[in-house]
Coordinates of C-alpha atoms in Angstrom, one line a residue:
M1 CA -53.5 132.9 100.0
P2 CA -51.1 135.2 98.7
A3 CA -52.1 138.8 97.3
K4 CA -52.7 138.8 93.6
S5 CA -50.4 140.5 91.4
R6 CA -51.5 143.4 89.1
F7 CA -50.5 141.1 86.3
T8 CA -52.9 138.5 86.8
R9 CA -55.9 140.1 85.0
L10 CA -53.6 140.2 81.8
D11 CA -52.9 136.7 82.3
A12 CA -54.3 134.8 78.5
F13 CA -53.1 131.3 79.5
T14 CA -55.4 130.6 82.3
K15 CA -54.7 126.9 83.9
T16 CA -56.8 124.4 85.2
V17 CA -56.0 122.5 88.4
E18 CA -54.4 119.0 88.1
D19 CA -57.5 117.3 89.6
A20 CA -59.7 118.7 86.4
R21 CA -57.1 117.1 83.8
I22 CA -58.3 114.0 81.9
R23 CA -55.7 112.0 80.5
T24 CA -56.3 109.5 78.0
T25 CA -54.4 107.0 75.6
S26 CA -55.5 108.5 72.6
G27 CA -54.1 111.8 74.1
G28 CA -51.0 109.9 74.4
I29 CA -50.7 108.5 70.9
V30 CA -51.1 111.8 69.5
T31 CA -48.8 113.2 71.7
I32 CA -46.1 111.2 70.7
A33 CA -47.1 111.8 67.0
S34 CA -47.2 115.4 67.1
L35 CA -43.7 115.4 68.6
L36 CA -42.3 113.1 66.1
I37 CA -44.1 115.6 63.5
V38 CA -42.3 118.5 65.0
M39 CA -39.0 117.0 65.1
Y40 CA -39.3 116.0 61.5
L41 CA -40.3 119.7 60.2
V42 CA -37.8 121.5 62.7
W43 CA -35.1 119.3 60.9
G44 CA -36.6 120.4 57.5
E45 CA -36.7 124.1 58.1
W46 CA -33.1 123.7 59.6
S47 CA -32.1 121.7 56.5
D48 CA -33.9 124.5 54.3
Y49 CA -32.0 127.4 56.4
R50 CA -28.6 125.6 55.8
R51 CA -29.3 125.4 52.0
I52 CA -27.2 127.6 49.6
A53 CA -28.4 128.4 46.3
V54 CA -27.1 130.3 43.3
H55 CA -28.7 133.2 42.0
P56 CA -27.7 134.6 38.7
E57 CA -27.7 138.1 37.8
L58 CA -27.3 139.6 34.4
I59 CA -25.6 142.9 34.4
V60 CA -23.7 145.1 32.0
D61 CA -20.0 144.6 31.8
K62 CA -18.4 147.7 32.9
G63 CA -14.7 146.1 33.2
R64 CA -12.3 148.0 30.8
G65 CA -8.2 147.1 30.6
E66 CA -8.7 143.3 31.5
K67 CA -7.0 140.3 30.5
M68 CA -8.4 136.7 30.2
E69 CA -6.8 133.3 29.7
I70 CA -7.7 130.4 27.2
H71 CA -6.7 127.0 27.9
L72 CA -6.8 124.3 25.5
N73 CA -6.0 120.8 24.6
I74 CA -6.4 119.8 20.9
S75 CA -4.5 116.6 19.2
F76 CA -3.8 116.9 15.7
P77 CA -3.0 112.8 14.6
Q78 CA -1.9 113.6 11.4
I79 CA 0.7 116.5 11.4
P80 CA 4.0 116.6 13.6
C81 CA 4.7 119.2 16.2
E82 CA 7.5 120.5 14.2
L83 CA 5.2 121.7 11.3
L84 CA 2.5 123.2 14.1
T85 CA 2.4 127.0 15.3
L86 CA 0.3 128.9 17.7
D87 CA -0.4 132.4 16.9
V88 CA -2.6 135.1 18.7
M89 CA -3.9 138.5 17.5
D90 CA -6.5 141.1 18.3
V91 CA -8.3 144.1 17.1
S92 CA -5.9 146.4 19.5
G93 CA -2.8 145.2 17.1
E94 CA -1.4 143.0 19.6
Q95 CA 0.2 139.7 17.8
Q96 CA 1.6 136.8 19.8
T97 CA 3.3 134.7 17.0
G98 CA 4.4 131.2 17.9
V99 CA 3.4 131.2 21.4
K100 CA 5.3 129.2 23.7
H101 CA 5.1 130.3 27.4
G102 CA 2.2 128.1 29.1
I103 CA 2.1 126.1 26.0
Q104 CA 3.3 122.5 25.5
K105 CA 3.4 119.7 22.5
V106 CA 3.0 116.3 23.4
Q107 CA 4.5 114.4 20.2
L108 CA 2.1 111.4 19.2
A109 CA 3.0 108.1 17.6
A110 CA 1.2 107.5 14.2
P111 CA -2.5 106.6 14.0
N112 CA -1.6 103.2 12.8
L113 CA 1.0 102.8 16.3
G114 CA -1.9 103.6 18.4
G115 CA -1.4 107.3 18.5
M116 CA -0.1 107.3 22.0
P117 CA 2.2 110.4 23.3
I118 CA 5.9 109.5 22.8
D119 CA 7.2 113.4 24.5
V120 CA 6.5 116.3 26.0
R121 CA 8.2 119.5 25.6
S122 CA 7.9 123.3 25.0
L123 CA 7.3 124.9 22.1
D124 CA 10.6 126.3 21.9
L125 CA 11.9 123.2 20.0
H126 CA 15.5 123.7 19.8
A127 CA 15.9 125.1 23.4
D128 CA 17.9 121.7 23.8
E129 CA 20.5 122.9 21.3
P130 CA 22.8 125.6 22.5
A131 CA 25.7 126.5 20.4
S132 CA 27.8 126.7 23.7
H133 CA 30.0 123.8 21.8
L134 CA 31.1 125.7 19.0
D135 CA 34.5 128.2 18.8
P136 CA 33.6 131.5 20.7
S137 CA 34.7 133.2 17.5
Y138 CA 32.1 131.4 15.3
C139 CA 30.0 133.6 13.7
G140 CA 27.3 132.0 12.2
E141 CA 26.3 133.2 8.7
C142 CA 22.5 133.9 8.2
Y143 CA 22.3 133.5 4.6
G144 CA 20.8 136.3 3.2
P145 CA 18.9 138.4 5.7
P146 CA 20.0 140.5 8.4
A147 CA 20.6 138.5 12.1
P148 CA 17.6 138.4 14.4
S149 CA 17.6 140.8 17.3
T150 CA 17.0 137.7 19.5
A151 CA 20.2 136.0 18.4
S152 CA 22.7 134.9 21.0
K153 CA 25.6 136.5 19.7
P154 CA 24.9 140.0 18.0
G155 CA 25.1 140.0 13.7
C156 CA 25.4 136.2 14.0
C157 CA 23.0 133.1 13.5
Q158 CA 24.6 130.7 15.9
T159 CA 21.8 128.0 15.2
C160 CA 19.2 126.6 12.9
E161 CA 16.1 128.2 14.7
E162 CA 18.2 131.6 14.4
V163 CA 18.5 131.3 10.7
R164 CA 14.7 130.4 10.7
E165 CA 14.2 133.5 12.7
A166 CA 16.2 135.6 10.3
Y167 CA 14.4 134.4 7.7
A168 CA 10.8 134.9 8.8
A169 CA 11.8 138.5 10.0
V170 CA 12.1 139.2 6.0
S171 CA 8.9 136.9 5.1
W172 CA 11.2 134.6 3.4
A173 CA 10.2 130.8 3.2
F174 CA 12.6 128.5 4.7
G175 CA 11.9 125.0 4.0
K176 CA 13.8 121.9 5.4
G177 CA 17.0 124.1 5.5
E178 CA 18.9 122.5 2.6
G179 CA 22.4 124.2 2.4
V180 CA 22.7 125.7 5.9
E181 CA 25.5 125.0 8.0
Q182 CA 23.7 125.4 11.2
C183 CA 20.7 123.0 10.2
Q184 CA 22.9 120.5 8.9
R185 CA 24.6 120.4 12.1
E186 CA 21.5 120.3 14.1
H187 CA 20.0 117.3 11.6
Y188 CA 17.2 119.5 11.1
S189 CA 15.7 118.0 7.8
E190 CA 16.1 114.3 9.5
K191 CA 14.0 115.7 12.4
L192 CA 11.5 116.7 10.0
E193 CA 11.8 113.3 8.4
A194 CA 11.6 111.1 11.8
Q195 CA 8.3 112.9 12.8
R196 CA 6.7 112.9 9.4
D197 CA 4.2 109.9 10.5
Q198 CA 3.6 111.4 13.7
G199 CA 0.8 113.5 15.4
C200 CA 0.6 116.2 17.9
R201 CA -1.3 117.1 20.9
I202 CA -0.9 121.1 22.4
E203 CA -2.2 122.0 25.4
G204 CA -1.8 124.5 28.1
G205 CA -2.9 128.1 28.7
F206 CA -2.2 131.5 27.5
R207 CA -3.1 135.1 28.4
V208 CA -5.1 137.4 25.9
N209 CA -6.4 141.1 25.8
K210 CA -10.1 140.9 26.5
V211 CA -11.0 142.3 23.3
I212 CA -12.3 140.9 20.1
G213 CA -9.5 139.0 18.7
N214 CA -8.4 135.3 17.2
F215 CA -5.8 132.4 17.7
H216 CA -5.2 129.7 15.4
I217 CA -3.1 126.6 14.9
A218 CA -1.6 126.2 11.4
P219 CA 1.2 124.7 9.7
G220 CA 5.0 126.5 9.3
R221 CA 6.5 129.3 11.1
S222 CA 4.3 132.7 10.9
F223 CA 5.3 136.3 9.6
S224 CA 3.4 139.2 8.4
N225 CA 4.2 140.2 4.4
G226 CA 3.0 143.5 4.2
M227 CA -0.5 143.9 5.9
M228 CA -1.1 139.8 5.8
H229 CA -0.3 137.1 8.2
V230 CA 1.0 134.4 6.4
H231 CA 2.5 130.6 7.2
D232 CA 5.7 129.1 5.7
L233 CA 3.5 126.0 3.9
N234 CA 6.6 124.5 2.4
N235 CA 7.2 121.9 4.7
Y236 CA 3.3 121.0 5.1
L237 CA 2.3 120.8 1.6
D238 CA 5.8 119.0 0.8
P239 CA 4.6 115.7 -0.9
S240 CA 7.8 113.9 0.7
Q241 CA 6.8 114.6 3.9
G242 CA 4.0 112.6 3.5
S243 CA 0.3 113.6 3.9
H244 CA -0.4 115.7 6.8
T245 CA -4.3 117.1 7.2
F246 CA -5.5 119.1 9.9
T247 CA -8.2 116.4 11.3
H248 CA -8.5 117.3 14.9
T249 CA -10.1 116.4 18.2
I250 CA -10.8 119.3 20.9
H251 CA -10.4 117.7 24.0
H252 CA -10.9 120.8 26.2
L253 CA -11.3 124.4 25.2
R254 CA -12.2 127.3 27.8
F255 CA -12.0 131.0 29.0
G256 CA -10.8 131.3 31.9
P257 CA -10.4 129.0 35.2
Q258 CA -12.9 126.0 35.7
L259 CA -15.6 125.9 38.4
P260 CA -14.1 123.3 41.3
D261 CA -15.4 120.3 41.8
D262 CA -15.9 120.7 45.2
V263 CA -18.3 123.8 44.4
T264 CA -19.8 121.8 41.4
K265 CA -20.9 119.2 44.0
R266 CA -22.3 121.8 46.7
V267 CA -24.0 123.6 43.9
G268 CA -25.7 120.4 42.7
D269 CA -27.3 119.8 39.3
K270 CA -30.6 121.4 40.0
T271 CA -29.1 125.2 40.5
L272 CA -29.6 126.0 36.8
G273 CA -27.8 129.3 37.2
W274 CA -24.6 127.5 36.7
T275 CA -24.8 124.2 35.9
N276 CA -24.4 125.4 32.0
H277 CA -20.7 127.0 32.6
H278 CA -18.7 124.3 32.9
L279 CA -20.3 122.3 29.9
N280 CA -17.6 123.9 27.5
P281 CA -19.6 123.4 24.0
L282 CA -16.0 122.6 22.2
D283 CA -15.4 120.0 24.7
N284 CA -14.4 116.4 22.7
T285 CA -15.6 117.7 19.4
D286 CA -13.5 115.7 16.5
Q287 CA -13.3 116.7 13.0
R288 CA -11.9 114.7 10.1
T289 CA -10.7 115.5 6.7
D290 CA -8.5 113.8 3.8
D291 CA -7.7 117.1 2.5
A292 CA -4.3 119.0 3.2
A293 CA -5.7 122.4 2.4
F294 CA -8.7 122.5 4.5
N295 CA -9.4 125.2 7.0
Y296 CA -12.1 125.0 10.3
M297 CA -13.0 128.2 11.7
Y298 CA -15.0 128.4 15.3
F299 CA -16.6 131.5 15.7
L300 CA -17.2 132.0 19.9
K301 CA -19.2 134.5 21.6
V302 CA -17.5 134.9 25.1
V303 CA -19.8 135.8 28.4
S304 CA -17.9 137.2 31.4
T305 CA -19.1 135.0 34.3
S306 CA -18.6 135.8 38.1
Y307 CA -18.9 133.3 41.0
Y308 CA -19.0 134.4 44.4
P309 CA -19.6 132.4 47.3
L310 CA -21.0 133.2 50.8
G311 CA -18.6 135.5 52.8
W312 CA -17.1 136.9 49.4
K313 CA -15.4 140.2 49.7
S314 CA -15.9 143.2 47.3
P315 CA -14.3 142.1 44.0
I316 CA -11.1 144.6 43.0
S317 CA -12.0 146.9 40.3
S318 CA -10.9 146.1 36.5
A319 CA -8.3 148.8 36.3
D320 CA -6.4 147.2 39.5
Q321 CA -7.1 143.6 37.9
G322 CA -5.4 144.6 34.7
D323 CA -2.1 145.8 36.3
S324 CA -1.7 142.6 38.1
S325 CA -2.8 140.1 35.9
D326 CA 0.7 140.0 34.5
L327 CA 2.3 139.2 38.1
V328 CA 0.0 136.1 38.2
S329 CA 1.0 132.9 36.8
I330 CA -0.9 130.9 34.1
G331 CA -4.1 129.0 35.3
Q332 CA -4.2 131.2 38.6
H333 CA -5.8 134.5 36.8
G334 CA -9.2 135.1 38.2
L335 CA -9.4 133.0 41.1
G336 CA -9.7 134.7 44.3
Q337 CA -8.6 134.1 47.9
D338 CA -11.9 134.2 49.2
G339 CA -13.2 131.6 46.6
S340 CA -14.8 133.8 44.3
L341 CA -14.1 133.1 40.6
E342 CA -14.0 135.4 37.5
T343 CA -14.3 133.2 34.4
H344 CA -16.2 133.3 31.0
Q345 CA -18.3 130.9 29.3
Y346 CA -19.2 130.8 25.5
S347 CA -21.3 129.9 22.3
V348 CA -20.0 128.5 19.4
T349 CA -21.2 128.1 15.6
S350 CA -18.3 126.6 13.3
H351 CA -17.7 126.6 9.6
K352 CA -15.2 124.3 7.2
R353 CA -14.2 124.6 3.9
S354 CA -11.5 123.2 1.2
L355 CA -9.1 126.1 0.1
R356 CA -9.7 125.1 -3.2
G357 CA -13.2 126.5 -3.5
G358 CA -16.0 125.2 -4.9
S359 CA -19.4 124.6 -4.2
D360 CA -21.4 122.1 -1.7
S361 CA -23.2 120.1 -4.6
Q362 CA -22.1 116.9 -3.1
E363 CA -24.2 117.9 -0.2
G364 CA -27.1 118.9 -2.5
H365 CA -26.4 122.5 -1.9
K366 CA -25.2 123.8 -5.1
E367 CA -25.9 127.3 -4.5
R368 CA -23.5 127.5 -1.7
L369 CA -19.8 128.7 -3.3
H370 CA -16.6 128.7 -1.1
A371 CA -14.0 130.9 -2.2
S372 CA -10.5 130.0 -2.6
G373 CA -6.8 130.6 -1.1
G374 CA -6.3 131.0 2.3
I375 CA -4.3 129.1 5.4
P376 CA -5.1 125.6 6.7
G377 CA -5.3 125.3 9.8
V378 CA -8.0 125.6 12.9
F379 CA -9.2 129.0 13.6
F380 CA -10.7 130.3 16.5
S381 CA -12.5 134.1 16.3
Y382 CA -13.8 135.2 19.7
D383 CA -16.1 138.0 20.3
I384 CA -16.7 139.7 23.8
S385 CA -20.4 140.2 25.3
P386 CA -21.0 143.5 26.9
M387 CA -23.2 141.5 29.5
K388 CA -22.0 140.2 32.1
V389 CA -23.6 136.7 34.2
I390 CA -23.2 137.2 38.2
N391 CA -23.8 133.9 39.9
R392 CA -24.0 135.0 43.8
E393 CA -24.3 132.3 46.6
E394 CA -27.2 133.0 49.2
R395 CA -28.6 131.2 51.7
T396 CA -32.6 130.7 50.9
K397 CA -33.6 131.6 54.2
T398 CA -32.4 134.0 56.9
F399 CA -32.2 133.2 60.5
T400 CA -35.1 135.2 61.4
G401 CA -36.9 133.4 59.2
F402 CA -35.9 130.1 60.1
L403 CA -37.1 131.0 64.0
T404 CA -40.3 132.1 62.3
G405 CA -40.8 128.8 60.8
V406 CA -39.8 126.9 63.7
C407 CA -42.2 128.7 66.0
A408 CA -44.8 128.6 63.1
V409 CA -44.2 124.5 62.8
I410 CA -44.9 123.7 66.6
G411 CA -47.6 125.9 67.3
G412 CA -49.4 124.7 64.4
T413 CA -48.7 121.3 65.0
L414 CA -49.6 121.7 69.0
T415 CA -52.9 123.3 67.7
V416 CA -54.0 120.4 65.0
A417 CA -52.8 117.9 67.5
A418 CA -55.3 119.4 70.2
A419 CA -58.2 119.6 67.9
I420 CA -57.8 115.8 66.8
D421 CA -57.3 114.5 70.2
R422 CA -60.4 116.6 71.4
A423 CA -62.2 114.9 68.3
F424 CA -61.3 111.5 69.6
Y425 CA -61.9 112.5 73.3
E426 CA -65.6 114.2 72.4
G427 CA -66.4 110.6 70.0
A428 CA -65.3 108.3 72.6
T429 CA -67.3 110.1 75.1
R430 CA -70.4 109.9 72.8
I431 CA -70.0 106.5 72.0
K432 CA -69.7 105.4 75.8
K433 CA -73.2 107.2 76.5
L434 CA -74.8 105.4 73.7
H435 CA -73.5 102.0 75.0
Q436 CA -74.7 103.0 78.5
R437 CA -78.4 103.4 76.9

């Protein structure tokens, strides 16, 4: 007999000889059942380890000098593209009048003809009408105001658009260009007449400072008159141009990039930390009016929102982000190479009124009075929340937790199985003894 090791006395797992073991049918059934249960529970532990959850956090937004993108898709079935202007301004004093970059106008057929798209073009409506065919010595008259600084020929107004810019610079109304040789040559009034019954859809995106501001879509070219921002409404309110109203449908409006579809599917509908983000509250909003002098106002509260996937790197500082944002094309701002996302969610309240003033007596609120005056159009005023939501992807269980769970499953299942098998064996033995008496 071999000498016993000094560790023999420490053996907590004593063995029985093979001849002392009894194998039963019930024991085999319990063993198979326990193995199946172990495999099922281990698979559950593995699935739980592989599951990714989104954990939301709320912090103070310490960013500064940042930019954000606004993406919109809005249809106006009763006003032509030629009359619509998109302007942006904020509390820092920055203004973007007649925004063109990143924005497209889609001409829509008249509502009684189906309202389908006719043509797609940039907001630069006169870009396809250069004055290259004119005599090199030609210098168009500006009809009163000085030539604009953007004129193709210094001191001259070569096109109808340049005459319009000259008028806007001195806050003069332009009308349909009657008596303006450049507009007659380009058939500007005829274009207005051709578009009289058409609609327009404005779509695209533009970049703004991340401060309190507003953007609006209103008729006519905009200009500043003293400290006031006004629009040339002559063509819009001209009865000969048809009945124009600001009936509109907001198909889509969002601040920043949208959460990708593959991430949405991976996160799932049960992850309450993110599901409300991509449900932009103004999507598919429909507003209708028969009053040309009508104003719609939407007041939005914008909340910065970040999405950090597994393996994300430390986000860049807000200062670096602000410096490089102008180098990123529209639609790519806020998208990280590691899948991270810097975007925004928003809440909204709305108000609408007739510019003629009056009360809401027809709606049963005689005490509610509206001031008269203003600019017809659709206005969006946005405020920036000082808080920021961070949605971070994390595994629900660590690998150590997974191994612990597997050991617990195996040990617990086999222990319970051993107790059940012992109970079956003892019961069968007692029943056999009772029958032998």
